[in-house]
Tab-separated table of C-alpha atoms (C1' of nucleotides) in Angstrom:
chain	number	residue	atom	x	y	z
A	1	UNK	CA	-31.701	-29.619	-108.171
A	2	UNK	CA	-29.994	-31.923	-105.465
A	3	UNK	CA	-26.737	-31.012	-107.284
A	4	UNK	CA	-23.763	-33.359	-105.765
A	5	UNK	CA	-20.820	-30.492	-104.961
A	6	UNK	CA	-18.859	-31.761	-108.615
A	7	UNK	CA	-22.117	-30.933	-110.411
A	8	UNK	CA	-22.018	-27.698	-108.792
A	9	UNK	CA	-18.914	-26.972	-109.536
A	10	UNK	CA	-19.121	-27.983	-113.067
A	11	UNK	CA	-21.870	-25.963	-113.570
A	12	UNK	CA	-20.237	-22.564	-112.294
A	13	UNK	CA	-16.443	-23.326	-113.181
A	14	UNK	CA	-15.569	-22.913	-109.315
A	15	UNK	CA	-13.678	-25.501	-108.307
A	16	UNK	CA	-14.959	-28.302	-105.713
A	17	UNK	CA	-12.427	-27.484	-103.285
A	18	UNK	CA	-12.998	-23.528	-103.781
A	19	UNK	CA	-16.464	-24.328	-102.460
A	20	UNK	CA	-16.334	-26.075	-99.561
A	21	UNK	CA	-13.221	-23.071	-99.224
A	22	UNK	CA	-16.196	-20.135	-99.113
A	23	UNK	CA	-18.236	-22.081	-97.391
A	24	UNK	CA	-16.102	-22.117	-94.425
A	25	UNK	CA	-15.465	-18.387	-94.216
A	26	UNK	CA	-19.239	-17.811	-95.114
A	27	UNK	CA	-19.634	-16.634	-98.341
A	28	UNK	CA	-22.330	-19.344	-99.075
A	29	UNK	CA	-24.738	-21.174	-97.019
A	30	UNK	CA	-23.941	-24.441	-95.376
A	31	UNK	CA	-26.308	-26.638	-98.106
A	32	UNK	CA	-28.194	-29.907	-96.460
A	33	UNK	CA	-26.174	-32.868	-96.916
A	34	UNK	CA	-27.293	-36.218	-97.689
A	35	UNK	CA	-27.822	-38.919	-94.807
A	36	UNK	CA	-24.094	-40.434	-95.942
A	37	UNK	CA	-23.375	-36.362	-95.300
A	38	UNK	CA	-22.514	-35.549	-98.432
A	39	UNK	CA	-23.816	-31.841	-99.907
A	40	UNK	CA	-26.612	-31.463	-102.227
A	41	UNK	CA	-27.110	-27.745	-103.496
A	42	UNK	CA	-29.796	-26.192	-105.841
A	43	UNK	CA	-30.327	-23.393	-108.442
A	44	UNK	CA	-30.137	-20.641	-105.554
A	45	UNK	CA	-26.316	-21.821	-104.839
A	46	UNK	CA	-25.472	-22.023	-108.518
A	47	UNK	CA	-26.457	-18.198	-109.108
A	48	UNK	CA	-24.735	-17.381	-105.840
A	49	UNK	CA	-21.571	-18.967	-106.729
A	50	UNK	CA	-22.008	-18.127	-110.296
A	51	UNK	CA	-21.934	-13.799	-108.961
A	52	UNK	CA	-19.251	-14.634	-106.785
A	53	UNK	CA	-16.657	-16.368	-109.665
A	54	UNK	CA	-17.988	-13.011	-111.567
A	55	UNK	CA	-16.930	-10.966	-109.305
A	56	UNK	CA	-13.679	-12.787	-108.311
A	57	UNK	CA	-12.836	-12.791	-112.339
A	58	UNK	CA	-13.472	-8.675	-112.273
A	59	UNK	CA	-11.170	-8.840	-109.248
A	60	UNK	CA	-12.995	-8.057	-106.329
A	61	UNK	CA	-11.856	-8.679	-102.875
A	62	UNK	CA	-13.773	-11.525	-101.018
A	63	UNK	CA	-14.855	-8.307	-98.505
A	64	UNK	CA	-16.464	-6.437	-101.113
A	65	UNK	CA	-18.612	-9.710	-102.791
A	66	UNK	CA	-19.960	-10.196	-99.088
A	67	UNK	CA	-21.447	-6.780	-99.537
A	68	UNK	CA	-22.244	-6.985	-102.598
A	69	UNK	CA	-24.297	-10.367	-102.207
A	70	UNK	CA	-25.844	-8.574	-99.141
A	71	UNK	CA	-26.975	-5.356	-101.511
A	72	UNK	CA	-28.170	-8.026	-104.577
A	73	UNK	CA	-30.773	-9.610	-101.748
A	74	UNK	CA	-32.206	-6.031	-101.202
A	75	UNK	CA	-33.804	-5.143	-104.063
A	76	UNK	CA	-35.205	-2.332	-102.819
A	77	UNK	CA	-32.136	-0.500	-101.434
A	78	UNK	CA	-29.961	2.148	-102.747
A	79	UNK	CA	-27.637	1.016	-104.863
A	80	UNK	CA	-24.866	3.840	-103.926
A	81	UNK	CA	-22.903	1.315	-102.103
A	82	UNK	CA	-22.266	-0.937	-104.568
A	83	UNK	CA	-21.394	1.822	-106.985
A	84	UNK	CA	-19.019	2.831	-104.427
A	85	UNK	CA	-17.150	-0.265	-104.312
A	86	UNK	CA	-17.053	-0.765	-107.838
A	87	UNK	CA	-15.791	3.029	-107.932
A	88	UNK	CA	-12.898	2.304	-105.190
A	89	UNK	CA	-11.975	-0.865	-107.318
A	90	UNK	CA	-11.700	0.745	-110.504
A	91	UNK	CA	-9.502	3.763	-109.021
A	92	UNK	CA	-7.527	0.415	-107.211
A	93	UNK	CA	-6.961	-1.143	-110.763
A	94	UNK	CA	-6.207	2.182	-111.862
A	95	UNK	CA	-3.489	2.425	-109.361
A	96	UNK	CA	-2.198	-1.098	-110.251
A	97	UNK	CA	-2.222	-0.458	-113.861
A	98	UNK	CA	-0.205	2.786	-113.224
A	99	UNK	CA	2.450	1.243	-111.262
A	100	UNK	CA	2.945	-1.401	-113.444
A	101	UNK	CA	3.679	0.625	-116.525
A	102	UNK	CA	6.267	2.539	-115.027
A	103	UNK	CA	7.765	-0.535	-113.773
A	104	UNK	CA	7.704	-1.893	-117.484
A	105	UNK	CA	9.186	0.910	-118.734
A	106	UNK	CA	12.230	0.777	-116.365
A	107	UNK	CA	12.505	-3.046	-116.768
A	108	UNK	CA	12.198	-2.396	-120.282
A	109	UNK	CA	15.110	0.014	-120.171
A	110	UNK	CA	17.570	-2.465	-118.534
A	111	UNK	CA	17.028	-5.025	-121.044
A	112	UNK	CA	17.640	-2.761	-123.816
A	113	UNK	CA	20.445	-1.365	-122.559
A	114	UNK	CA	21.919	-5.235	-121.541
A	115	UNK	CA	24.882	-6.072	-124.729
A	116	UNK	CA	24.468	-9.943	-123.581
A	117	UNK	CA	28.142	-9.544	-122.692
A	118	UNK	CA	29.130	-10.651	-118.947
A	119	UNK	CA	27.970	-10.167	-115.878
A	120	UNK	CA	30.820	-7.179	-115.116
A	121	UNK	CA	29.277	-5.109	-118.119
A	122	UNK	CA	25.549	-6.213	-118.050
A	123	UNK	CA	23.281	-3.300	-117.686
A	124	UNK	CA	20.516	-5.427	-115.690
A	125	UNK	CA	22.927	-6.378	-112.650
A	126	UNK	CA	23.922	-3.020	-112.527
A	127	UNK	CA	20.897	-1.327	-112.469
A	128	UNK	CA	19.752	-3.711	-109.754
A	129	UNK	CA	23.472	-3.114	-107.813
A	130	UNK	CA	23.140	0.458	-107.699
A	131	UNK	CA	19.200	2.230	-108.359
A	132	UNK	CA	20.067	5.927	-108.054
A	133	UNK	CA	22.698	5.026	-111.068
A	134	UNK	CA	19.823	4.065	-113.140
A	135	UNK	CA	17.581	6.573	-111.943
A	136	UNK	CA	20.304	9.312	-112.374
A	137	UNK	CA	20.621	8.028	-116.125
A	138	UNK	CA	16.872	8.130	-117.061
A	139	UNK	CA	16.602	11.755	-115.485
A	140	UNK	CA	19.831	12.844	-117.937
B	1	UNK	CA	30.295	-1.337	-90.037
B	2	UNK	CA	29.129	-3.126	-87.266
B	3	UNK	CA	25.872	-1.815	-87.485
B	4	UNK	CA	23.193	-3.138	-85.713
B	5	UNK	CA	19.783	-4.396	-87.331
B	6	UNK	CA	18.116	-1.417	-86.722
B	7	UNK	CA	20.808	0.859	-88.792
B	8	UNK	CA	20.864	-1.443	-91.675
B	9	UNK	CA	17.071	-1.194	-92.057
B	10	UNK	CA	17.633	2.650	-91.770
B	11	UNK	CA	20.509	2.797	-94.703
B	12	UNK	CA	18.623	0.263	-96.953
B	13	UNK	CA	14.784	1.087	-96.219
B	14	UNK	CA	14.181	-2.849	-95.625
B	15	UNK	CA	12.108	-3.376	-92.063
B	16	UNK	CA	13.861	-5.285	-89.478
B	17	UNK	CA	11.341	-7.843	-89.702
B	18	UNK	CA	11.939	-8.457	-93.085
B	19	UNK	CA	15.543	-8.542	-92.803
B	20	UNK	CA	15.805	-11.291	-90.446
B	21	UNK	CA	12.975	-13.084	-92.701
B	22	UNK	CA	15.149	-13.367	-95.667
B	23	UNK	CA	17.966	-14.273	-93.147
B	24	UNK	CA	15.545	-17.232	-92.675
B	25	UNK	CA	15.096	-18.187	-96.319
B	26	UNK	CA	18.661	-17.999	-96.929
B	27	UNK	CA	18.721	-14.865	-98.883
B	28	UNK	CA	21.844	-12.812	-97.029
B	29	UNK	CA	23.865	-15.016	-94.499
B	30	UNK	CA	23.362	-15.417	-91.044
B	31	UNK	CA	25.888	-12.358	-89.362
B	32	UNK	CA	28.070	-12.634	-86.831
B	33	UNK	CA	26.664	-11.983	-83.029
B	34	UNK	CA	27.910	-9.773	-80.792
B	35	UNK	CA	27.879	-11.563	-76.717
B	36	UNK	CA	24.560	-10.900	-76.171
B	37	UNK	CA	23.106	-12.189	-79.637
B	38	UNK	CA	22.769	-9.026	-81.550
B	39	UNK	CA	22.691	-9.502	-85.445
B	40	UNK	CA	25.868	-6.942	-86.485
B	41	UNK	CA	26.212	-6.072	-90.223
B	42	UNK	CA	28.909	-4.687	-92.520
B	43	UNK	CA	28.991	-2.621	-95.967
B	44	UNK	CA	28.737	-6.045	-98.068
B	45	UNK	CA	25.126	-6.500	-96.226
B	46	UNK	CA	24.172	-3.396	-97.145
B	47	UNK	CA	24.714	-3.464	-100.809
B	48	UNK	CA	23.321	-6.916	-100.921
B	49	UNK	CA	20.147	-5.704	-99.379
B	50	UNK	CA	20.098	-2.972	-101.523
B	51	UNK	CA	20.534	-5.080	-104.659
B	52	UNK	CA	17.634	-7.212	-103.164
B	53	UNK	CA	15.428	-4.012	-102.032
B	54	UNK	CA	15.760	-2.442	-105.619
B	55	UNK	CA	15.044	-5.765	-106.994
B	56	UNK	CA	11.509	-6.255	-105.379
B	57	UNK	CA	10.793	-2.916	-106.392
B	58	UNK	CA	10.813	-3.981	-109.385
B	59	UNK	CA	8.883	-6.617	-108.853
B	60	UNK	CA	10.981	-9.886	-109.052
B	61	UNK	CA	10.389	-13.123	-107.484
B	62	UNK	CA	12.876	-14.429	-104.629
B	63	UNK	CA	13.754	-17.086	-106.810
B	64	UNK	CA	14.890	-14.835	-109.176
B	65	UNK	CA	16.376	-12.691	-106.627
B	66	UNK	CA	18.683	-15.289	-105.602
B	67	UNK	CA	19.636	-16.145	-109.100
B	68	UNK	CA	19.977	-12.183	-109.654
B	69	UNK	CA	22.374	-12.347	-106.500
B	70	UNK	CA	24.303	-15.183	-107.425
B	71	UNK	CA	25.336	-14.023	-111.131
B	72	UNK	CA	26.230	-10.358	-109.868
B	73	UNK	CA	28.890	-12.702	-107.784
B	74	UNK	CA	30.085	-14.712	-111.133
B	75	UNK	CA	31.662	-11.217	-112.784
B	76	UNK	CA	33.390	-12.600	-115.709
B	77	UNK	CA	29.982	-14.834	-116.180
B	78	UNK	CA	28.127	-14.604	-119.247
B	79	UNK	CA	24.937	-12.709	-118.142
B	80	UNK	CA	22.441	-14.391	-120.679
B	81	UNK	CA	20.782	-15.783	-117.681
B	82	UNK	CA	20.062	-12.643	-116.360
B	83	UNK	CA	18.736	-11.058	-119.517
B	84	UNK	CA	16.574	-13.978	-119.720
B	85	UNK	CA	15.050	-14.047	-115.936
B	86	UNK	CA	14.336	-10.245	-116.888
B	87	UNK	CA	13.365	-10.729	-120.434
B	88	UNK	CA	11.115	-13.238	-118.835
B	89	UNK	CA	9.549	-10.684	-115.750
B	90	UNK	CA	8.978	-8.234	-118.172
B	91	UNK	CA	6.707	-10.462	-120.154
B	92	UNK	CA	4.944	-11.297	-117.134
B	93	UNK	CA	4.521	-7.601	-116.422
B	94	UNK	CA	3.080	-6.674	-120.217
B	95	UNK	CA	0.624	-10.345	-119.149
B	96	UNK	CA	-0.460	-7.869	-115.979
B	97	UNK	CA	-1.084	-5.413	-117.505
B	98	UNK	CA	-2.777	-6.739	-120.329
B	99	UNK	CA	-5.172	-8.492	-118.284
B	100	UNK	CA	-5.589	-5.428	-115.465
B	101	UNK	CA	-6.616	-3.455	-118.843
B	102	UNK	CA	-9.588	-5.711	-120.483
B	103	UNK	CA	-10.624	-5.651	-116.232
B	104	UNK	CA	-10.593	-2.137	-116.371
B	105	UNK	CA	-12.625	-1.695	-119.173
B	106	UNK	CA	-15.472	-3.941	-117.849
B	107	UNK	CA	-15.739	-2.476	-114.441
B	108	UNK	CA	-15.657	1.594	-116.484
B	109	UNK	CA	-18.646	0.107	-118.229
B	110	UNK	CA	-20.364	-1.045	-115.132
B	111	UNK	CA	-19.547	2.006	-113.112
B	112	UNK	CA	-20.925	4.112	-116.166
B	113	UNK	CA	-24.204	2.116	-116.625
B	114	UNK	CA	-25.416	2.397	-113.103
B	115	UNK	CA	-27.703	5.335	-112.586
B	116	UNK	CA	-27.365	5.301	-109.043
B	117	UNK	CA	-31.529	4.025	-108.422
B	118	UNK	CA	-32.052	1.107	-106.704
B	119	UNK	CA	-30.606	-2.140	-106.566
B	120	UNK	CA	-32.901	-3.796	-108.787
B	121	UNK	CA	-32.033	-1.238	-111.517
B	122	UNK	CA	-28.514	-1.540	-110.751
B	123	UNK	CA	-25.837	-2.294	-113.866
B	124	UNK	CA	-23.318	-3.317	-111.459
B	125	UNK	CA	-25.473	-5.917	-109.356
B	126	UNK	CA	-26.689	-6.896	-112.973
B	127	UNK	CA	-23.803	-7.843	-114.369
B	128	UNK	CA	-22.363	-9.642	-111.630
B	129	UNK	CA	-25.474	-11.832	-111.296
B	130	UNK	CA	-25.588	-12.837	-115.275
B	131	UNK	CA	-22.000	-11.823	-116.323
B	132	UNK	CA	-23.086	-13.643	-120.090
B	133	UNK	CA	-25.670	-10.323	-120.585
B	134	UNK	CA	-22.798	-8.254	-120.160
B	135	UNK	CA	-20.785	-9.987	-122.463
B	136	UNK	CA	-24.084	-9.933	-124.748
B	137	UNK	CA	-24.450	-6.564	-124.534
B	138	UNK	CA	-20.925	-5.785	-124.959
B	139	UNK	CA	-20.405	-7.945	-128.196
B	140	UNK	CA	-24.048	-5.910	-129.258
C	1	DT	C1'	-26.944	-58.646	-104.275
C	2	DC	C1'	-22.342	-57.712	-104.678
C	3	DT	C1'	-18.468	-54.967	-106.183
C	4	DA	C1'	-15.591	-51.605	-108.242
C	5	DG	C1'	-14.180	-47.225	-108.709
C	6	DG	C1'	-15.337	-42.547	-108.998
C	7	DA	C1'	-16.943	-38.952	-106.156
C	8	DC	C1'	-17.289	-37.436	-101.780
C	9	DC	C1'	-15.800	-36.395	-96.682
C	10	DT	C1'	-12.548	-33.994	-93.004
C	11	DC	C1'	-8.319	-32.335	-91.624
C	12	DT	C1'	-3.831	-30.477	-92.013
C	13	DA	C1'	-0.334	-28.119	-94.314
C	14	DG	C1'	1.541	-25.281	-97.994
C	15	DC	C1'	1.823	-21.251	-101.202
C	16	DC	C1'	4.054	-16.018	-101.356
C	17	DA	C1'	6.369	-12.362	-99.033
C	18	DC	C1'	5.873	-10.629	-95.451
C	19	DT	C1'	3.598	-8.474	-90.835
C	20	DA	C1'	2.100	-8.431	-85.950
C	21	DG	C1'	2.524	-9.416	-81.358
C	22	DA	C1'	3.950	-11.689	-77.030
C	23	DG	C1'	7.319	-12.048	-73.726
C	24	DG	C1'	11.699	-11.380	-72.600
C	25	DA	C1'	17.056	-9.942	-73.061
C	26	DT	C1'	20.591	-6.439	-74.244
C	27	DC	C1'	22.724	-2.134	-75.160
C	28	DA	C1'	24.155	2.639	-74.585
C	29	DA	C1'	23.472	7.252	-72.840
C	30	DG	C1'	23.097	9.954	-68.825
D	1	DC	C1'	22.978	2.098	-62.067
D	2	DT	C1'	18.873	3.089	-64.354
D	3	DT	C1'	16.033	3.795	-68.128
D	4	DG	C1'	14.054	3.063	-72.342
D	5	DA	C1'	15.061	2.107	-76.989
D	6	DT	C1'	16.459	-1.616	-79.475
D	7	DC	C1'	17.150	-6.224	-79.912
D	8	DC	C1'	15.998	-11.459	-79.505
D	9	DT	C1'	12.940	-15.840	-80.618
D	10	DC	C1'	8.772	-17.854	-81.495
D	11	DT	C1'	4.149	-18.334	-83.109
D	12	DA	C1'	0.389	-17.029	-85.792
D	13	DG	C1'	-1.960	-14.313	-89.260
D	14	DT	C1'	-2.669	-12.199	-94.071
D	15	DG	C1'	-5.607	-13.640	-98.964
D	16	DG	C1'	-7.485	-16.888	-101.672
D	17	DC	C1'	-7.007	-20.646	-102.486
D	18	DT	C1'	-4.461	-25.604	-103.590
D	19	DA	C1'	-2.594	-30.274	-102.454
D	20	DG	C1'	-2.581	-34.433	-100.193
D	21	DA	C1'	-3.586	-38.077	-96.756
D	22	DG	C1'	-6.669	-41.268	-95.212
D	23	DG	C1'	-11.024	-42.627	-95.187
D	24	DT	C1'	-16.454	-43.026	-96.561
D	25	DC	C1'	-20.360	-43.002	-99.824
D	26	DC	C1'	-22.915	-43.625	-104.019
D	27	DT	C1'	-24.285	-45.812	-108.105
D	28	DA	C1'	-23.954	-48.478	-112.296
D	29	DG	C1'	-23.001	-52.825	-114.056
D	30	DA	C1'	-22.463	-58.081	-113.450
DNA sequence: TCTAGGACCTCTAGCCACTAGAGGATCAAG
DNA sequence: CTTGATCCTCTAGTGGCTAGAGGTCCTAGA
């Protein structure tokens, strides 16, 4: 306990800065400091921060971990709102994932179709120049 | 020609705003003014917002854009540089989507788990509070 | 007890690609 | 000539940090 913010940080991979960074908007508690006012944190702030990098690294909005950190101190409440958020952020990476492989498969297109000739012939400029050429081509 | 800010946003689906923002950063060149200060636009601004607007939708960076923009000007250029900026996006999008698709699998798991009880029972809060017993029980 | 240097502090600014809004000027149709 | 839609500049905000300046504190070794 009495964990200096760089032991903090090493023990929950968040960096030092990243800290003091939720601290300001509020996503963890302004920790006693030291009479030279320096921080000292204990194990409460290292599972805190250690749920928050989780749910950072499964992508979820700062918004959503405020709630969710909120829920995880109720014990005794529902839990249908944090299956709801974790529902709306699946069907969000859903989306993401969708867009993204149609993009790669028109990106993917162009540079197949580029002869790495000049610029006047290259496939990538043109597709790029003029869209509804492209798009015209993939619907033939 | 001579079109006003307003009509090139119309013919190239760009927003005003935006247009004069990559006016700022250098992207298309400052247009002539009418008297009174008005931005007025010909047909080269148009394509050249086009080639940017179809290039975003795609999903490259400004940097590249401007790279992008500056070969399609260089005709008799070879266009290896091109192929390689999008050679190199498209890797970054397969990266994406690589890492969007491990994501989605963890959250599905989570969002399956949960039975929908109370918080102390709950998968979701569960794994986001000791993210190594996921990985535990994953690996199991 | 002193000192060195690593860790800490606050504050501001920057990243990306825009978006929003205030407060005012101009343009074109009727 | 009036009206109201469009235009102008400027500043600030978005999200989630990251970088850097300029300074203070803590602690281990001499």
């Amino acid at each position: 306990m009495n964990l200096p913010i760089g032991e903090l940080s090493r023990l929950t991979g968040v960096k030092v800065p990243t800290i003091r960074f939720y601290e300001q908007i509020g996503l963890i508690d302004q920790p006693p400091r030291t009479e030279g006012n320096q921080r000292r944190y204990g194990t409460d702030e290292v599972r805190r921060l250690n749920f928050i990098r989780h749910a950072r690294e499964l992508g979820f909005e700062v918004d959503d971990i405020r709630e969710l950190l909120d829920m995880s101190g109720k014990p005794q409440a529902s839990c249908h709102q944090a299956d709801s958020i974790a529902r709306n952020h699946l069907a969000e990476i859903d989306r993401r994932i969708a867009s993204l492989t149609v993009l790669r498969g028109e990106l993917s297109r162009m540079v197949d179709e580029c002869h790495h000739g000049r610029i006047c012939d290259c496939r990538i400029i043109e597709v790029l120049a003029d869209h509804s050429q492209c798009v015209a081509d993939h619907v033939h």
